[in-house]
């Protein structure tokens, strides 16, 4: 249980650090775009190698495919509601929503995988992706929606606590979750992550950083893929 707690903190602490950076300093748009693009690259690697591939191998195309589409659909629907309420200012809250929707099943999968002695690669991939996501989300919440620093920090800290709890609970319930259920959780997380990339993270990075952010995305993918190797 202590191991699960430490792993959960390992994924959650980068959120708090990233949010503090985004709220404390006004980073140049190009730097922020590069961070978001780098995070997008790490998330692409995590989806392909740590989330969907094992789900597809274990459960097959029907279960993993339906879970993938469901994860994307839940994020897209929730993000659409946010955009209708907040308009152009929605990008910051949308990134936080994405962190929750892909972080909860990811951390559940992380807690479960600890029972088999695994989880380190997923831990690193999630932690690396969480920093720029939180930096970008917190900065945009402050700049475009007028969130106070204390309110934004409280929301990101609450998100971090949720991820820690989910990791511990996932580990505690590992024996009760069938393999197909674990696969569905992994694929759902992959779908939500892909939707975050397509709807929020990558368009925002390109808008603020221009064509060269593709290099940052590739660098993020390479780092996460190398860690997975």
PDB file of C-alpha atoms in Angstrom, residues 26-38 204-213 216:
ATOM      1  CA  UNK A  26       4.137  34.512 -17.076  1.00  0.00           C
ATOM      2  CA  UNK A  27       6.001  32.290 -19.470  1.00  0.00           C
ATOM      3  CA  UNK A  28       6.525  33.499 -23.059  1.00  0.00           C
ATOM      4  CA  UNK A  29       3.887  32.081 -25.363  1.00  0.00           C
ATOM      5  CA  UNK A  30       6.444  30.172 -27.393  1.00  0.00           C
ATOM      6  CA  UNK A  31       7.916  28.554 -24.271  1.00  0.00           C
ATOM      7  CA  UNK A  32       4.471  27.581 -23.042  1.00  0.00           C
ATOM      8  CA  UNK A  33       3.621  26.214 -26.484  1.00  0.00           C
ATOM      9  CA  UNK A  34       6.830  24.172 -26.512  1.00  0.00           C
ATOM     10  CA  UNK A  35       6.005  22.712 -23.089  1.00  0.00           C
ATOM     11  CA  UNK A  36       2.504  21.773 -24.181  1.00  0.00           C
ATOM     12  CA  UNK A  37       3.810  20.230 -27.404  1.00  0.00           C
ATOM     13  CA  UNK A  38       6.441  18.255 -25.498  1.00  0.00           C
ATOM     14  CA  UNK A 204      -3.341  25.516 -28.555  1.00  0.00           C
ATOM     15  CA  UNK A 205       0.358  24.696 -28.846  1.00  0.00           C
ATOM     16  CA  UNK A 206       0.307  25.258 -32.607  1.00  0.00           C
ATOM     17  CA  UNK A 207      -1.633  28.512 -32.330  1.00  0.00           C
ATOM     18  CA  UNK A 208       0.851  30.010 -29.866  1.00  0.00           C
ATOM     19  CA  UNK A 209       4.050  28.404 -31.112  1.00  0.00           C
ATOM     20  CA  UNK A 210       3.658  27.985 -34.853  1.00  0.00           C
ATOM     21  CA  UNK A 211       4.973  25.272 -37.116  1.00  0.00           C
ATOM     22  CA  UNK A 212       8.121  24.513 -35.104  1.00  0.00           C
ATOM     23  CA  UNK A 213       6.213  22.996 -32.155  1.00  0.00           C
ATOM     24  CA  UNK A 216       8.854  19.646 -29.437  1.00  0.00           C
TER      25      UNK A 216
END
